[in-house]
Tab-separated table of C-alpha atoms in Angstrom:
chain	number	residue	atom	x	y	z
R	23	MET	CA	7.600	-78.497	11.281
R	24	GLU	CA	4.363	-77.431	9.642
R	25	THR	CA	3.236	-75.737	12.853
R	26	MET	CA	6.538	-73.884	13.060
R	27	GLY	CA	6.177	-72.744	9.469
R	28	ASN	CA	2.699	-71.393	10.178
R	29	MET	CA	3.986	-69.508	13.189
R	30	MET	CA	6.803	-67.958	11.137
R	31	ARG	CA	4.374	-66.880	8.431
R	32	MET	CA	2.074	-65.318	11.013
R	33	LYS	CA	5.031	-63.496	12.588
R	34	ASN	CA	6.124	-62.175	9.197
R	35	LYS	CA	2.606	-60.910	8.452
R	36	SER	CA	2.485	-59.222	11.848
R	37	ASN	CA	5.820	-57.495	11.170
R	38	GLU	CA	4.578	-56.335	7.781
R	39	ARG	CA	1.426	-54.855	9.351
R	40	GLU	CA	3.514	-53.031	11.932
R	41	LYS	CA	5.795	-51.639	9.231
R	42	GLY	CA	2.747	-50.520	7.245
R	43	MET	CA	1.273	-48.772	10.275
R	44	MET	CA	4.583	-47.058	10.957
R	45	SER	CA	4.693	-45.832	7.349
R	46	VAL	CA	1.170	-44.413	7.613
R	47	GLU	CA	1.996	-42.718	10.912
R	48	ALA	CA	5.160	-41.241	9.413
R	49	VAL	CA	3.208	-39.826	6.474
R	50	LEU	CA	0.506	-38.417	8.753
R	51	ALA	CA	3.161	-36.719	10.888
R	52	LEU	CA	5.236	-35.511	7.927
R	53	VAL	CA	2.414	-33.708	6.102
R	54	PRO	CA	1.585	-31.287	8.963
R	55	PHE	CA	5.304	-30.732	9.530
R	56	ILE	CA	5.824	-29.780	5.869
R	57	LEU	CA	2.787	-27.461	5.985
R	58	VAL	CA	4.156	-25.719	9.075
R	59	ILE	CA	7.542	-25.219	7.394
R	60	LEU	CA	5.917	-23.851	4.222
R	61	GLY	CA	3.792	-21.510	6.340
R	62	ILE	CA	6.840	-20.190	8.178
R	63	ILE	CA	8.731	-19.657	4.920
R	64	SER	CA	5.757	-17.817	3.404
R	65	PHE	CA	5.405	-15.437	6.347
R	66	ILE	CA	9.152	-14.789	6.386
R	67	ASN	CA	8.760	-13.875	2.708
R	68	ILE	CA	5.990	-11.372	3.588
R	69	TYR	CA	8.213	-9.802	6.237
R	70	MET	CA	11.186	-9.525	3.844
R	71	VAL	CA	9.157	-7.907	1.051
R	72	HIS	CA	7.445	-5.502	3.448
R	73	ASN	CA	10.757	-4.375	4.963
R	74	ARG	CA	12.470	-4.013	1.606
R	75	ILE	CA	9.667	-1.914	0.143
R	76	GLN	CA	9.441	0.190	3.314
R	77	TYR	CA	13.172	0.861	3.120
R	78	ALA	CA	12.912	1.820	-0.555
R	79	MET	CA	9.936	4.091	0.194
R	80	PHE	CA	11.766	5.943	2.943
R	81	GLU	CA	15.021	6.365	1.010
R	82	ALA	CA	13.221	7.457	-2.162
R	83	GLY	CA	10.996	9.810	-0.143
R	84	SER	CA	14.017	11.344	1.589
R	85	GLN	CA	15.709	11.899	-1.766
R	86	LEU	CA	12.539	13.413	-3.198
R	87	SER	CA	12.278	15.642	-0.129
R	88	SER	CA	15.674	17.178	-0.824
R	89	TYR	CA	14.681	17.935	-4.422
R	90	MET	CA	11.696	19.916	-3.158
R	91	TYR	CA	14.016	22.749	-2.120
R	92	LEU	CA	13.576	24.048	-5.668
R	93	TYR	CA	9.827	24.206	-5.038
R	94	GLN	CA	10.533	26.685	-2.244
R	95	ALA	CA	13.481	28.510	-3.825
R	96	LEU	CA	11.643	29.239	-7.082
R	97	GLY	CA	8.645	30.711	-5.228
R	98	ILE	CA	6.273	27.955	-6.372
R	99	ARG	CA	5.278	27.161	-2.786
R	100	ASP	CA	4.138	30.739	-2.120
R	101	ALA	CA	2.072	30.723	-5.314
R	102	ASP	CA	0.625	27.335	-4.378
R	103	LEU	CA	-0.302	28.546	-0.887
R	104	SER	CA	-1.979	31.611	-2.400
R	105	LEU	CA	-3.961	29.381	-4.772
R	106	LYS	CA	-4.919	27.108	-1.847
R	107	SER	CA	-6.267	30.134	0.048
R	108	ASP	CA	-8.326	31.201	-2.989
R	109	ILE	CA	-9.647	27.663	-3.435
R	110	ASP	CA	-10.659	27.382	0.237
R	111	THR	CA	-12.457	30.735	0.036
R	112	ASN	CA	-14.224	30.060	-3.246
R	113	THR	CA	-15.333	26.493	-2.589
R	114	GLU	CA	-17.024	27.044	0.778
R	115	GLU	CA	-20.529	26.979	-0.682
R	116	ILE	CA	-20.043	23.872	-2.782
R	117	ASP	CA	-18.437	22.179	0.230
R	118	GLU	CA	-21.569	22.993	2.230
R	119	VAL	CA	-23.749	21.425	-0.472
R	120	LEU	CA	-21.600	18.287	-0.570
R	121	ASP	CA	-21.573	18.032	3.225
R	122	ALA	CA	-25.366	18.404	3.339
R	123	PHE	CA	-25.873	15.591	0.810
R	124	ASN	CA	-23.285	13.434	2.567
R	125	THR	CA	-25.156	13.882	5.861
R	126	PHE	CA	-28.441	13.033	4.127
R	127	SER	CA	-26.955	9.864	2.563
R	128	ASN	CA	-25.604	8.717	5.940
R	129	GLU	CA	-28.800	9.537	7.838
R	130	THR	CA	-31.842	9.719	5.608
R	131	THR	CA	-34.271	11.923	7.495
R	132	LEU	CA	-36.753	14.574	6.403
R	133	GLU	CA	-34.774	17.278	8.197
R	134	ASN	CA	-31.496	16.323	6.491
R	135	GLY	CA	-33.245	16.109	3.127
R	136	GLN	CA	-34.766	19.549	3.568
R	137	ASN	CA	-31.384	20.948	4.601
R	138	ALA	CA	-29.715	19.473	1.516
R	139	LEU	CA	-32.456	20.939	-0.710
R	140	ASN	CA	-32.219	24.398	0.877
R	141	THR	CA	-28.421	24.416	0.600
R	142	THR	CA	-28.647	23.491	-3.092
R	143	VAL	CA	-31.239	26.199	-3.782
R	144	ASP	CA	-29.039	28.803	-2.079
R	145	PHE	CA	-26.059	27.604	-4.105
R	146	ILE	CA	-27.747	27.877	-7.532
R	147	SER	CA	-29.510	31.125	-6.668
R	148	ASP	CA	-26.268	32.908	-7.496
R	149	PRO	CA	-25.300	31.524	-10.943
R	150	SER	CA	-22.027	33.440	-11.223
R	151	GLY	CA	-20.986	32.388	-7.727
R	152	ALA	CA	-21.928	28.776	-8.460
R	153	VAL	CA	-19.840	28.771	-11.645
R	154	ARG	CA	-16.908	30.301	-9.765
R	155	ASN	CA	-17.217	27.650	-7.043
R	156	LEU	CA	-17.300	24.871	-9.634
R	157	ILE	CA	-14.261	26.249	-11.468
R	158	TYR	CA	-12.216	26.414	-8.269
R	159	TYR	CA	-13.447	22.950	-7.291
R	160	VAL	CA	-12.244	21.547	-10.623
R	161	ILE	CA	-8.908	23.337	-10.158
R	162	GLU	CA	-8.565	21.810	-6.685
R	163	TYR	CA	-9.401	18.331	-7.984
R	164	GLY	CA	-7.071	18.709	-10.972
R	165	GLU	CA	-4.210	19.966	-8.816
R	166	SER	CA	-4.641	17.056	-6.409
R	167	ALA	CA	-4.734	14.527	-9.275
R	168	LEU	CA	-1.629	16.063	-10.847
R	169	LYS	CA	0.279	15.911	-7.575
R	170	THR	CA	-0.713	12.287	-7.066
R	171	TYR	CA	0.483	11.436	-10.577
R	172	LEU	CA	3.775	13.291	-10.093
R	173	ILE	CA	4.574	11.687	-6.751
R	174	GLY	CA	3.748	8.252	-8.168
R	175	ALA	CA	6.039	8.766	-11.163
R	176	LEU	CA	8.899	10.254	-9.148
R	177	GLU	CA	8.640	7.921	-6.156
R	178	GLY	CA	8.267	4.872	-8.391
R	179	SER	CA	11.395	5.748	-10.371
R	180	LEU	CA	13.434	6.403	-7.236
R	181	MET	CA	12.163	3.255	-5.497
R	182	GLU	CA	13.292	1.198	-8.481
R	183	LEU	CA	16.879	2.248	-7.723
R	184	TYR	CA	16.640	1.051	-4.117
R	185	LEU	CA	14.912	-2.211	-5.024
R	186	ASP	CA	17.428	-3.072	-7.728
R	187	GLN	CA	19.609	-6.102	-6.935
R	188	SER	CA	21.864	-6.055	-9.992
R	189	TYR	CA	24.878	-5.259	-7.799
R	190	ASP	CA	24.620	-8.658	-6.074
R	191	PRO	CA	27.260	-10.956	-7.664
R	192	TYR	CA	25.463	-14.119	-6.487
R	193	ASN	CA	21.832	-13.244	-7.099
R	194	SER	CA	21.755	-10.360	-9.563
R	195	MET	CA	18.283	-9.223	-10.637
R	196	SER	CA	16.387	-6.075	-11.538
R	197	ALA	CA	13.867	-4.425	-9.207
R	198	ASP	CA	11.027	-5.857	-11.284
R	199	ALA	CA	12.478	-9.376	-11.181
R	200	TYR	CA	13.099	-9.079	-7.426
R	201	LEU	CA	9.483	-8.117	-6.688
R	202	LYS	CA	8.094	-10.865	-8.917
R	203	LYS	CA	10.372	-13.461	-7.312
R	204	TYR	CA	8.999	-12.627	-3.883
R	205	GLY	CA	5.362	-12.686	-4.970
R	206	VAL	CA	4.448	-9.076	-5.792
R	207	VAL	CA	1.810	-9.381	-8.507
R	208	ASP	CA	2.970	-7.684	-11.765
R	209	GLY	CA	6.266	-6.731	-10.138
R	210	LEU	CA	7.262	-3.074	-10.310
R	211	SER	CA	4.187	-2.113	-12.336
R	212	GLY	CA	2.029	-3.680	-9.605
R	213	LEU	CA	3.006	-0.953	-7.128
R	214	SER	CA	0.223	1.647	-6.963
R	215	PHE	CA	0.720	5.183	-5.621
R	216	ASP	CA	-2.870	6.343	-6.255
R	217	ASN	CA	-3.433	7.397	-2.644
R	218	SER	CA	-0.160	9.283	-2.281
R	219	SER	CA	-0.054	13.054	-1.985
R	220	PHE	CA	2.279	15.906	-1.278
R	221	PHE	CA	1.747	19.419	-0.022
R	222	THR	CA	-1.906	18.822	0.880
R	223	ASP	CA	-1.424	19.660	4.571
R	224	ASP	CA	-2.042	23.144	5.956
R	225	GLU	CA	1.609	24.162	5.627
R	226	TYR	CA	2.126	22.588	2.207
R	227	ARG	CA	5.114	20.708	3.568
R	228	MET	CA	4.450	16.976	3.954
R	229	ILE	CA	5.143	14.275	1.370
R	230	ASP	CA	2.762	11.395	2.074
R	231	VAL	CA	3.790	8.273	0.169
R	232	VAL	CA	1.270	5.418	0.104
R	233	VAL	CA	2.056	2.294	-1.900
R	234	GLU	CA	-0.403	-0.545	-2.445
R	235	TYR	CA	0.195	-3.924	-4.054
R	236	ASP	CA	-1.060	-7.492	-4.140
R	237	LEU	CA	1.252	-10.134	-2.699
R	238	GLU	CA	0.918	-13.765	-3.678
R	239	ILE	CA	1.360	-16.130	-0.721
R	240	TYR	CA	2.581	-19.522	-1.893
R	241	PHE	CA	1.252	-21.249	1.227
R	242	PHE	CA	-2.273	-20.048	0.459
R	243	LYS	CA	-2.141	-21.759	-2.948
R	244	LEU	CA	-2.666	-25.052	-1.127
R	245	PHE	CA	-6.039	-23.962	0.271
R	246	LEU	CA	-7.389	-20.862	-1.477
R	247	LYS	CA	-8.439	-20.087	-5.028
R	248	ASP	CA	-7.049	-16.560	-4.686
R	249	PRO	CA	-3.721	-16.815	-2.810
R	250	THR	CA	-3.071	-13.054	-2.691
R	251	ILE	CA	-3.319	-10.452	0.053
R	252	HIS	CA	-3.586	-6.695	-0.439
R	253	VAL	CA	-0.792	-4.768	1.266
R	254	VAL	CA	-0.756	-1.026	2.039
R	255	GLN	CA	2.394	0.727	3.251
R	256	ARG	CA	2.892	4.372	4.114
R	257	CYS	CA	5.727	6.773	4.757
R	258	ALA	CA	5.262	10.472	5.597
R	259	ILE	CA	8.267	12.771	5.178
R	260	PRO	CA	8.487	16.578	5.277
R	261	ALA	CA	9.917	18.298	2.229
R	262	TRP	CA	13.193	20.144	2.819
R	263	LEU	CA	11.958	23.614	1.984
R	264	ASP	CA	13.601	26.350	4.030
R	265	GLY	CA	15.566	24.446	6.656
R	266	ASP	CA	13.497	25.717	9.575
R	267	GLY	CA	14.030	22.558	11.623
R	268	THR	CA	10.392	21.473	11.779
R	269	GLU	CA	10.115	18.210	13.711
R	270	TYR	CA	8.357	15.273	12.109
R	271	HIS	CA	7.663	11.582	12.437
R	272	THR	CA	7.519	8.837	9.868
R	273	SER	CA	4.962	6.053	9.910
R	274	ASP	CA	4.117	2.915	8.002
């Protein structure tokens, strides 16, 4: 009887060890499985946010394009093109100086240094011309900065309308709340349009919308101190100016 009891105890211990090993194996298999699922969910989230913002960019850009008819109808485009021609003519010398120094910084050689020095001496040898060049250069820079600010303000306001989810009876939320929910850092205010521009092409026609933002990836929180990625999206749309049927392509 005692021998039988010992055998039963040994069998029970063996069963317990097997159950313990099975539990460990289950945990070891479950952890990678959960990580894979979280990774898939995170990348689906990236895809959803990217598509939603791209849609909002295109719709807002198309709406902004139609408003630009006033730019043509009021004669502002002709005045802008005339100013562009004056700027191109009166900034040639300063552009040469900047190009010479840029070449010298990229390839520091005696010849490039001498060329940069000679170009600068030629530029300042005509004080009135140098001042005129600088004035037109400042005008060009100021005009570009103003356009970037305007397109950011207008595009941002219009995009907010297309990102808004308040119409959804089951998951109503503002555009800002929607972006924050899906990981866009700072929500609506986290969208930057600093590299956007309009009417900077040769024909003063294209609206080039560039939005940048930081997206927090929940999966990366498990491994990285900074779980964000920087996202850049782009959409180029021609302004509806005179209905001449110019063909165009959009890109992101």
